[in-house]
Amino acid sequence: MKLLILNGPNLNMLGIREPEIYGRKTYADLVSFLNECAAALGCTVEVRQSNHEGDLVDWIQEAYGKFDGIVINPAAYTHTSVAILDALKAVALPAVEVHLSDVDAREAFRHISYPGMACQKTFKGFGFEGYRMAMEFLLGQK
Ligand code: DQA
């Protein structure tokens, strides 16, 4: 099984940005963790990050016919992006949403997720572990 793992804006700043919320581990640590998870679970992953909404839309579209599922942390675009929601609906690949923090316990504007409306499941507040849970969930769908 081949999974595309997408990370949205400012996740490249992990380790520096708001460590009291997101922890001290870096984005490079996250990528290593995801590759280790993939090896342990016996799947292939491609991990990408962008600060630009259109990149995420393009990558979702390009995943059609190439990947078996998508794990996505749309970051701030979670709360604004109908374009990412529509892209996920367009390709109709099994998708799971991940948030490092528990967005429901934060500001009210973080309680709405547009991309989440096209996802089979959301894992929030589990840090890096949420990505492993998302991968396991998608592998369980197979
Ligand atoms: C986030 C939560 C979002 O509200 C925020 O904009 C992020 C990261 C998370 O992983 O907890 O950038 O998606």
XYZ file of C-alpha atoms and ligand atoms in Angstrom, residues 9-11 17 21-22 73-79 98-103 106 109-110 131, ligand 1:
36
model
C 1.803 25.571 6.388
C 4.224 26.178 9.236
C 4.706 22.499 10.000
C 7.045 27.276 16.585
C 1.737 23.414 21.877
C 3.660 21.435 19.249
C -2.449 17.590 8.309
C -3.705 20.685 6.467
C -2.514 22.861 9.408
C -4.094 26.351 9.222
C -5.810 25.472 5.908
C -7.901 23.044 7.944
C -10.037 25.939 9.049
C -4.267 14.426 11.576
C -3.581 17.286 13.995
C -0.710 17.277 16.429
C -2.671 19.375 18.911
C -6.209 18.889 20.171
C -7.820 21.544 18.003
C -8.140 25.473 21.381
C -11.936 29.071 14.888
C -9.954 25.819 15.057
C 0.101 9.945 12.029
C -2.481 21.902 13.495
C -3.611 22.690 14.157
C -3.995 23.912 13.316
O -5.038 24.633 13.948
C -2.799 24.842 13.170
O -3.139 25.923 12.322
C -1.588 24.143 12.702
C -1.283 22.797 13.199
C -2.007 20.736 14.369
O -1.313 19.860 13.854
O -2.283 20.715 15.586
O -0.772 24.714 11.973
O -2.970 21.344 12.274
